């Protein structure tokens, strides 16, 4: 039963989470509320691990969440559920793009999806912020990193490493 639930929940995420890995976060919060597989606080840890691991964040989170829910096979099932819709959809879109590349209607539909994706990413950020930014130190670190990301332009892995070092130093 848990394997079917994992597959179906992550299939839905894969089907509707347009725009990249962070768009999966609102769906994962919904799963955390719906099933006893992991809590919202564990989800924040999963996101940190998924962000700092090589590979696509959505796949990393599906694998981690599936593993947490039902072991290795659960991780495989959740990952397959997440990836399957994308595989089918991208094959269809590639064929449509070749056929309708010059269609204004098709290109407008593709363009109009962007604001919806931005809204989902912003929602994910605010939900994570509610769970993580619980003290002044965390808020200050977030503000410093936000500024650095916009103005200093270091490689993203450096921000992750620096965040880990600061967290250990401050024992957050």
mmCIF file with all atom_site columns, C-alpha atoms in Angstrom:
data_model
loop_
_atom_site.group_PDB
_atom_site.id
_atom_site.type_symbol
_atom_site.label_atom_id
_atom_site.label_alt_id
_atom_site.label_comp_id
_atom_site.label_asym_id
_atom_site.label_entity_id
_atom_site.label_seq_id
_atom_site.pdbx_PDB_ins_code
_atom_site.Cartn_x
_atom_site.Cartn_y
_atom_site.Cartn_z
_atom_site.occupancy
_atom_site.B_iso_or_equiv
_atom_site.pdbx_formal_charge
_atom_site.auth_seq_id
_atom_site.auth_comp_id
_atom_site.auth_asym_id
_atom_site.auth_atom_id
_atom_site.pdbx_PDB_model_num
ATOM 1   C CA . UNK A 1 1   ? 0.000  0.000  0.000   1.00 0.00 ? 1   UNK A CA 1
ATOM 2   C CA . UNK A 1 2   ? 2.759  2.477  0.922   1.00 0.00 ? 2   UNK A CA 1
ATOM 3   C CA . UNK A 1 3   ? 4.516  1.843  -2.400  1.00 0.00 ? 3   UNK A CA 1
ATOM 4   C CA . UNK A 1 4   ? 1.375  2.651  -4.398  1.00 0.00 ? 4   UNK A CA 1
ATOM 5   C CA . UNK A 1 5   ? 0.854  5.806  -2.334  1.00 0.00 ? 5   UNK A CA 1
ATOM 6   C CA . UNK A 1 6   ? 4.475  6.855  -2.865  1.00 0.00 ? 6   UNK A CA 1
ATOM 7   C CA . UNK A 1 7   ? 4.224  6.249  -6.595  1.00 0.00 ? 7   UNK A CA 1
ATOM 8   C CA . UNK A 1 8   ? 0.897  8.052  -6.983  1.00 0.00 ? 8   UNK A CA 1
ATOM 9   C CA . UNK A 1 9   ? 1.848  11.059 -4.825  1.00 0.00 ? 9   UNK A CA 1
ATOM 10  C CA . UNK A 1 10  ? 5.178  11.564 -6.579  1.00 0.00 ? 10  UNK A CA 1
ATOM 11  C CA . UNK A 1 11  ? 3.585  10.924 -9.974  1.00 0.00 ? 11  UNK A CA 1
ATOM 12  C CA . UNK A 1 12  ? 1.212  13.824 -9.219  1.00 0.00 ? 12  UNK A CA 1
ATOM 13  C CA . UNK A 1 13  ? 4.169  15.981 -8.201  1.00 0.00 ? 13  UNK A CA 1
ATOM 14  C CA . UNK A 1 14  ? 6.006  15.067 -11.393 1.00 0.00 ? 14  UNK A CA 1
ATOM 15  C CA . UNK A 1 15  ? 2.908  15.855 -13.417 1.00 0.00 ? 15  UNK A CA 1
ATOM 16  C CA . UNK A 1 16  ? 2.117  19.251 -11.883 1.00 0.00 ? 16  UNK A CA 1
ATOM 17  C CA . UNK A 1 17  ? 5.413  20.654 -10.521 1.00 0.00 ? 17  UNK A CA 1
ATOM 18  C CA . UNK A 1 18  ? 6.366  22.636 -13.603 1.00 0.00 ? 18  UNK A CA 1
ATOM 19  C CA . UNK A 1 19  ? 9.511  24.701 -13.353 1.00 0.00 ? 19  UNK A CA 1
ATOM 20  C CA . UNK A 1 20  ? 12.130 22.722 -11.498 1.00 0.00 ? 20  UNK A CA 1
ATOM 21  C CA . UNK A 1 21  ? 12.944 21.086 -8.214  1.00 0.00 ? 21  UNK A CA 1
ATOM 22  C CA . UNK A 1 22  ? 11.972 23.874 -5.835  1.00 0.00 ? 22  UNK A CA 1
ATOM 23  C CA . UNK A 1 23  ? 8.456  23.804 -7.253  1.00 0.00 ? 23  UNK A CA 1
ATOM 24  C CA . UNK A 1 24  ? 8.111  20.333 -5.690  1.00 0.00 ? 24  UNK A CA 1
ATOM 25  C CA . UNK A 1 25  ? 8.403  21.835 -2.194  1.00 0.00 ? 25  UNK A CA 1
ATOM 26  C CA . UNK A 1 26  ? 4.744  22.930 -1.779  1.00 0.00 ? 26  UNK A CA 1
ATOM 27  C CA . UNK A 1 27  ? 3.666  19.450 -2.853  1.00 0.00 ? 27  UNK A CA 1
ATOM 28  C CA . UNK A 1 28  ? 6.058  17.894 -0.334  1.00 0.00 ? 28  UNK A CA 1
ATOM 29  C CA . UNK A 1 29  ? 4.634  20.052 2.452   1.00 0.00 ? 29  UNK A CA 1
ATOM 30  C CA . UNK A 1 30  ? 1.216  18.709 1.496   1.00 0.00 ? 30  UNK A CA 1
ATOM 31  C CA . UNK A 1 31  ? 2.540  15.134 1.713   1.00 0.00 ? 31  UNK A CA 1
ATOM 32  C CA . UNK A 1 32  ? 4.070  15.893 5.124   1.00 0.00 ? 32  UNK A CA 1
ATOM 33  C CA . UNK A 1 33  ? 0.635  16.961 6.375   1.00 0.00 ? 33  UNK A CA 1
ATOM 34  C CA . UNK A 1 34  ? -1.210 14.071 4.722   1.00 0.00 ? 34  UNK A CA 1
ATOM 35  C CA . UNK A 1 35  ? 0.992  11.064 5.588   1.00 0.00 ? 35  UNK A CA 1
ATOM 36  C CA . UNK A 1 36  ? 3.162  10.090 8.577   1.00 0.00 ? 36  UNK A CA 1
ATOM 37  C CA . UNK A 1 37  ? 6.223  9.592  6.391   1.00 0.00 ? 37  UNK A CA 1
ATOM 38  C CA . UNK A 1 38  ? 8.061  12.750 7.485   1.00 0.00 ? 38  UNK A CA 1
ATOM 39  C CA . UNK A 1 39  ? 7.330  15.998 9.306   1.00 0.00 ? 39  UNK A CA 1
ATOM 40  C CA . UNK A 1 40  ? 7.620  19.540 7.986   1.00 0.00 ? 40  UNK A CA 1
ATOM 41  C CA . UNK A 1 41  ? 10.810 19.968 10.003  1.00 0.00 ? 41  UNK A CA 1
ATOM 42  C CA . UNK A 1 42  ? 12.267 16.767 8.540   1.00 0.00 ? 42  UNK A CA 1
ATOM 43  C CA . UNK A 1 43  ? 11.310 18.118 5.119   1.00 0.00 ? 43  UNK A CA 1
ATOM 44  C CA . UNK A 1 44  ? 13.473 21.187 5.737   1.00 0.00 ? 44  UNK A CA 1
ATOM 45  C CA . UNK A 1 45  ? 16.405 18.855 6.475   1.00 0.00 ? 45  UNK A CA 1
ATOM 46  C CA . UNK A 1 46  ? 15.605 16.862 3.325   1.00 0.00 ? 46  UNK A CA 1
ATOM 47  C CA . UNK A 1 47  ? 15.681 20.042 1.269   1.00 0.00 ? 47  UNK A CA 1
ATOM 48  C CA . UNK A 1 48  ? 19.060 21.009 2.735   1.00 0.00 ? 48  UNK A CA 1
ATOM 49  C CA . UNK A 1 49  ? 20.480 17.569 1.918   1.00 0.00 ? 49  UNK A CA 1
ATOM 50  C CA . UNK A 1 50  ? 18.913 17.566 -1.559  1.00 0.00 ? 50  UNK A CA 1
ATOM 51  C CA . UNK A 1 51  ? 20.248 21.061 -2.304  1.00 0.00 ? 51  UNK A CA 1
ATOM 52  C CA . UNK A 1 52  ? 23.764 20.143 -1.232  1.00 0.00 ? 52  UNK A CA 1
ATOM 53  C CA . UNK A 1 53  ? 23.820 16.795 -3.058  1.00 0.00 ? 53  UNK A CA 1
ATOM 54  C CA . UNK A 1 54  ? 24.768 16.408 -6.702  1.00 0.00 ? 54  UNK A CA 1
ATOM 55  C CA . UNK A 1 55  ? 21.893 15.970 -9.119  1.00 0.00 ? 55  UNK A CA 1
ATOM 56  C CA . UNK A 1 56  ? 18.470 17.515 -9.641  1.00 0.00 ? 56  UNK A CA 1
ATOM 57  C CA . UNK A 1 57  ? 16.900 18.660 -6.367  1.00 0.00 ? 57  UNK A CA 1
ATOM 58  C CA . UNK A 1 58  ? 13.447 17.285 -7.204  1.00 0.00 ? 58  UNK A CA 1
ATOM 59  C CA . UNK A 1 59  ? 14.818 13.814 -7.827  1.00 0.00 ? 59  UNK A CA 1
ATOM 60  C CA . UNK A 1 60  ? 17.019 14.019 -4.736  1.00 0.00 ? 60  UNK A CA 1
ATOM 61  C CA . UNK A 1 61  ? 14.017 14.982 -2.588  1.00 0.00 ? 61  UNK A CA 1
ATOM 62  C CA . UNK A 1 62  ? 11.802 12.260 -4.072  1.00 0.00 ? 62  UNK A CA 1
ATOM 63  C CA . UNK A 1 63  ? 14.483 9.668  -3.421  1.00 0.00 ? 63  UNK A CA 1
ATOM 64  C CA . UNK A 1 64  ? 15.087 10.907 0.126   1.00 0.00 ? 64  UNK A CA 1
ATOM 65  C CA . UNK A 1 65  ? 11.364 11.145 0.952   1.00 0.00 ? 65  UNK A CA 1
ATOM 66  C CA . UNK A 1 66  ? 10.656 7.715  -0.516  1.00 0.00 ? 66  UNK A CA 1
ATOM 67  C CA . UNK A 1 67  ? 13.568 6.222  1.414   1.00 0.00 ? 67  UNK A CA 1
ATOM 68  C CA . UNK A 1 68  ? 12.349 7.866  4.619   1.00 0.00 ? 68  UNK A CA 1
ATOM 69  C CA . UNK A 1 69  ? 8.859  6.451  4.043   1.00 0.00 ? 69  UNK A CA 1
ATOM 70  C CA . UNK A 1 70  ? 9.708  2.916  2.918   1.00 0.00 ? 70  UNK A CA 1
ATOM 71  C CA . UNK A 1 71  ? 13.428 2.255  2.631   1.00 0.00 ? 71  UNK A CA 1
ATOM 72  C CA . UNK A 1 72  ? 15.450 1.747  -0.536  1.00 0.00 ? 72  UNK A CA 1
ATOM 73  C CA . UNK A 1 73  ? 12.553 0.420  -2.618  1.00 0.00 ? 73  UNK A CA 1
ATOM 74  C CA . UNK A 1 74  ? 10.440 3.375  -1.457  1.00 0.00 ? 74  UNK A CA 1
ATOM 75  C CA . UNK A 1 75  ? 13.142 5.742  -2.711  1.00 0.00 ? 75  UNK A CA 1
ATOM 76  C CA . UNK A 1 76  ? 13.204 3.996  -6.072  1.00 0.00 ? 76  UNK A CA 1
ATOM 77  C CA . UNK A 1 77  ? 9.396  4.011  -6.386  1.00 0.00 ? 77  UNK A CA 1
ATOM 78  C CA . UNK A 1 78  ? 9.069  7.700  -5.417  1.00 0.00 ? 78  UNK A CA 1
ATOM 79  C CA . UNK A 1 79  ? 11.817 8.687  -7.847  1.00 0.00 ? 79  UNK A CA 1
ATOM 80  C CA . UNK A 1 80  ? 10.259 6.681  -10.679 1.00 0.00 ? 80  UNK A CA 1
ATOM 81  C CA . UNK A 1 81  ? 6.864  8.229  -9.924  1.00 0.00 ? 81  UNK A CA 1
ATOM 82  C CA . UNK A 1 82  ? 8.364  11.726 -10.066 1.00 0.00 ? 82  UNK A CA 1
ATOM 83  C CA . UNK A 1 83  ? 10.321 11.172 -13.281 1.00 0.00 ? 83  UNK A CA 1
ATOM 84  C CA . UNK A 1 84  ? 7.762  9.248  -15.352 1.00 0.00 ? 84  UNK A CA 1
ATOM 85  C CA . UNK A 1 85  ? 5.408  12.169 -16.129 1.00 0.00 ? 85  UNK A CA 1
ATOM 86  C CA . UNK A 1 86  ? 8.345  14.406 -17.075 1.00 0.00 ? 86  UNK A CA 1
ATOM 87  C CA . UNK A 1 87  ? 9.691  11.789 -19.434 1.00 0.00 ? 87  UNK A CA 1
ATOM 88  C CA . UNK A 1 88  ? 6.360  11.404 -21.224 1.00 0.00 ? 88  UNK A CA 1
ATOM 89  C CA . UNK A 1 89  ? 5.584  15.141 -21.219 1.00 0.00 ? 89  UNK A CA 1
ATOM 90  C CA . UNK A 1 90  ? 8.980  16.248 -22.535 1.00 0.00 ? 90  UNK A CA 1
ATOM 91  C CA . UNK A 1 91  ? 8.762  13.752 -25.389 1.00 0.00 ? 91  UNK A CA 1
ATOM 92  C CA . UNK A 1 92  ? 5.313  15.143 -26.296 1.00 0.00 ? 92  UNK A CA 1
ATOM 93  C CA . UNK A 1 93  ? 6.413  18.784 -25.927 1.00 0.00 ? 93  UNK A CA 1
ATOM 94  C CA . UNK A 1 94  ? 9.501  18.178 -28.051 1.00 0.00 ? 94  UNK A CA 1
ATOM 95  C CA . UNK A 1 95  ? 7.302  16.792 -30.806 1.00 0.00 ? 95  UNK A CA 1
ATOM 96  C CA . UNK A 1 96  ? 4.844  19.705 -30.450 1.00 0.00 ? 96  UNK A CA 1
ATOM 97  C CA . UNK A 1 97  ? 7.653  22.249 -30.396 1.00 0.00 ? 97  UNK A CA 1
ATOM 98  C CA . UNK A 1 98  ? 9.045  20.878 -33.625 1.00 0.00 ? 98  UNK A CA 1
ATOM 99  C CA . UNK A 1 99  ? 5.591  20.977 -35.205 1.00 0.00 ? 99  UNK A CA 1
ATOM 100 C CA . UNK A 1 100 ? 4.318  24.305 -33.782 1.00 0.00 ? 100 UNK A CA 1
ATOM 101 C CA . UNK A 1 101 ? 7.520  26.273 -33.209 1.00 0.00 ? 101 UNK A CA 1
ATOM 102 C CA . UNK A 1 102 ? 6.136  29.195 -35.219 1.00 0.00 ? 102 UNK A CA 1
ATOM 103 C CA . UNK A 1 103 ? 2.681  29.169 -33.609 1.00 0.00 ? 103 UNK A CA 1
ATOM 104 C CA . UNK A 1 104 ? 1.993  32.282 -31.535 1.00 0.00 ? 104 UNK A CA 1
ATOM 105 C CA . UNK A 1 105 ? -0.664 30.474 -29.497 1.00 0.00 ? 105 UNK A CA 1
ATOM 106 C CA . UNK A 1 106 ? 1.646  27.618 -28.519 1.00 0.00 ? 106 UNK A CA 1
ATOM 107 C CA . UNK A 1 107 ? 4.504  29.964 -27.635 1.00 0.00 ? 107 UNK A CA 1
ATOM 108 C CA . UNK A 1 108 ? 2.152  32.217 -25.610 1.00 0.00 ? 108 UNK A CA 1
ATOM 109 C CA . UNK A 1 109 ? 0.949  29.210 -23.620 1.00 0.00 ? 109 UNK A CA 1
ATOM 110 C CA . UNK A 1 110 ? 4.549  28.227 -22.905 1.00 0.00 ? 110 UNK A CA 1
ATOM 111 C CA . UNK A 1 111 ? 5.374  31.832 -21.907 1.00 0.00 ? 111 UNK A CA 1
ATOM 112 C CA . UNK A 1 112 ? 2.332  32.160 -19.619 1.00 0.00 ? 112 UNK A CA 1
ATOM 113 C CA . UNK A 1 113 ? 3.440  29.222 -17.487 1.00 0.00 ? 113 UNK A CA 1
ATOM 114 C CA . UNK A 1 114 ? 6.431  31.215 -16.165 1.00 0.00 ? 114 UNK A CA 1
ATOM 115 C CA . UNK A 1 115 ? 4.534  33.479 -13.716 1.00 0.00 ? 115 UNK A CA 1
ATOM 116 C CA . UNK A 1 116 ? 2.770  30.454 -12.216 1.00 0.00 ? 116 UNK A CA 1
ATOM 117 C CA . UNK A 1 117 ? 6.114  28.751 -11.688 1.00 0.00 ? 117 UNK A CA 1
ATOM 118 C CA . UNK A 1 118 ? 7.543  31.877 -10.024 1.00 0.00 ? 118 UNK A CA 1
ATOM 119 C CA . UNK A 1 119 ? 4.540  31.972 -7.678  1.00 0.00 ? 119 UNK A CA 1
ATOM 120 C CA . UNK A 1 120 ? 5.120  28.346 -6.671  1.00 0.00 ? 120 UNK A CA 1
ATOM 121 C CA . UNK A 1 121 ? 8.804  28.981 -6.006  1.00 0.00 ? 121 UNK A CA 1
ATOM 122 C CA . UNK A 1 122 ? 7.959  32.061 -3.909  1.00 0.00 ? 122 UNK A CA 1
ATOM 123 C CA . UNK A 1 123 ? 5.412  30.013 -1.961  1.00 0.00 ? 123 UNK A CA 1
ATOM 124 C CA . UNK A 1 124 ? 8.026  27.330 -1.305  1.00 0.00 ? 124 UNK A CA 1
ATOM 125 C CA . UNK A 1 125 ? 10.463 29.987 -0.093  1.00 0.00 ? 125 UNK A CA 1
ATOM 126 C CA . UNK A 1 126 ? 7.981  31.547 2.312   1.00 0.00 ? 126 UNK A CA 1
ATOM 127 C CA . UNK A 1 127 ? 6.948  28.158 3.713   1.00 0.00 ? 127 UNK A CA 1
ATOM 128 C CA . UNK A 1 128 ? 10.598 27.205 4.265   1.00 0.00 ? 128 UNK A CA 1
ATOM 129 C CA . UNK A 1 129 ? 11.254 30.603 5.807   1.00 0.00 ? 129 UNK A CA 1
ATOM 130 C CA . UNK A 1 130 ? 8.502  30.066 8.381   1.00 0.00 ? 130 UNK A CA 1
ATOM 131 C CA . UNK A 1 131 ? 10.178 26.846 9.505   1.00 0.00 ? 131 UNK A CA 1
ATOM 132 C CA . UNK A 1 132 ? 13.829 27.870 9.310   1.00 0.00 ? 132 UNK A CA 1
ATOM 133 C CA . UNK A 1 133 ? 13.967 31.589 10.124  1.00 0.00 ? 133 UNK A CA 1
ATOM 134 C CA . UNK A 1 134 ? 12.928 31.177 13.739  1.00 0.00 ? 134 UNK A CA 1
ATOM 135 C CA . UNK A 1 135 ? 15.588 33.293 15.437  1.00 0.00 ? 135 UNK A CA 1
ATOM 136 C CA . UNK A 1 136 ? 17.550 36.489 14.812  1.00 0.00 ? 136 UNK A CA 1
ATOM 137 C CA . UNK A 1 137 ? 20.759 34.648 13.894  1.00 0.00 ? 137 UNK A CA 1
ATOM 138 C CA . UNK A 1 138 ? 19.013 32.644 11.176  1.00 0.00 ? 138 UNK A CA 1
ATOM 139 C CA . UNK A 1 139 ? 17.329 35.782 9.811   1.00 0.00 ? 139 UNK A CA 1
ATOM 140 C CA . UNK A 1 140 ? 20.669 37.639 9.773   1.00 0.00 ? 140 UNK A CA 1
ATOM 141 C CA . UNK A 1 141 ? 22.444 34.752 8.028   1.00 0.00 ? 141 UNK A CA 1
ATOM 142 C CA . UNK A 1 142 ? 19.649 34.588 5.455   1.00 0.00 ? 142 UNK A CA 1
ATOM 143 C CA . UNK A 1 143 ? 19.864 38.337 4.806   1.00 0.00 ? 143 UNK A CA 1
ATOM 144 C CA . UNK A 1 144 ? 23.656 38.211 4.431   1.00 0.00 ? 144 UNK A CA 1
ATOM 145 C CA . UNK A 1 145 ? 23.485 35.282 2.030   1.00 0.00 ? 145 UNK A CA 1
ATOM 146 C CA . UNK A 1 146 ? 20.654 36.926 0.066   1.00 0.00 ? 146 UNK A CA 1
ATOM 147 C CA . UNK A 1 147 ? 22.794 40.031 -0.374  1.00 0.00 ? 147 UNK A CA 1
ATOM 148 C CA . UNK A 1 148 ? 25.892 38.034 -1.235  1.00 0.00 ? 148 UNK A CA 1
ATOM 149 C CA . UNK A 1 149 ? 24.040 35.977 -3.827  1.00 0.00 ? 149 UNK A CA 1
ATOM 150 C CA . UNK A 1 150 ? 22.806 39.151 -5.515  1.00 0.00 ? 150 UNK A CA 1
ATOM 151 C CA . UNK A 1 151 ? 25.983 41.218 -5.330  1.00 0.00 ? 151 UNK A CA 1
ATOM 152 C CA . UNK A 1 152 ? 29.038 38.970 -4.867  1.00 0.00 ? 152 UNK A CA 1
ATOM 153 C CA . UNK A 1 153 ? 28.159 36.202 -7.355  1.00 0.00 ? 153 UNK A CA 1
ATOM 154 C CA . UNK A 1 154 ? 30.123 33.291 -5.905  1.00 0.00 ? 154 UNK A CA 1
ATOM 155 C CA . UNK A 1 155 ? 29.622 29.723 -7.072  1.00 0.00 ? 155 UNK A CA 1
ATOM 156 C CA . UNK A 1 156 ? 26.474 28.259 -5.420  1.00 0.00 ? 156 UNK A CA 1
ATOM 157 C CA . UNK A 1 157 ? 28.422 25.426 -3.767  1.00 0.00 ? 157 UNK A CA 1
ATOM 158 C CA . UNK A 1 158 ? 30.447 28.022 -1.851  1.00 0.00 ? 158 UNK A CA 1
ATOM 159 C CA . UNK A 1 159 ? 27.258 29.404 -0.299  1.00 0.00 ? 159 UNK A CA 1
ATOM 160 C CA . UNK A 1 160 ? 26.254 25.908 0.797   1.00 0.00 ? 160 UNK A CA 1
ATOM 161 C CA . UNK A 1 161 ? 29.695 25.207 2.296   1.00 0.00 ? 161 UNK A CA 1
ATOM 162 C CA . UNK A 1 162 ? 29.816 28.619 3.995   1.00 0.00 ? 162 UNK A CA 1
ATOM 163 C CA . UNK A 1 163 ? 26.308 28.098 5.369   1.00 0.00 ? 163 UNK A CA 1
ATOM 164 C CA . UNK A 1 164 ? 27.361 24.762 6.837   1.00 0.00 ? 164 UNK A CA 1
ATOM 165 C CA . UNK A 1 165 ? 30.485 26.251 8.401   1.00 0.00 ? 165 UNK A CA 1
ATOM 166 C CA . UNK A 1 166 ? 28.536 29.166 9.883   1.00 0.00 ? 166 UNK A CA 1
ATOM 167 C CA . UNK A 1 167 ? 25.861 26.789 11.186  1.00 0.00 ? 167 UNK A CA 1
ATOM 168 C CA . UNK A 1 168 ? 28.469 24.644 12.934  1.00 0.00 ? 168 UNK A CA 1
ATOM 169 C CA . UNK A 1 169 ? 30.258 27.711 14.282  1.00 0.00 ? 169 UNK A CA 1
ATOM 170 C CA . UNK A 1 170 ? 27.033 29.172 15.683  1.00 0.00 ? 170 UNK A CA 1
ATOM 171 C CA . UNK A 1 171 ? 25.564 25.756 16.585  1.00 0.00 ? 171 UNK A CA 1
ATOM 172 C CA . UNK A 1 172 ? 22.232 26.596 14.944  1.00 0.00 ? 172 UNK A CA 1
#
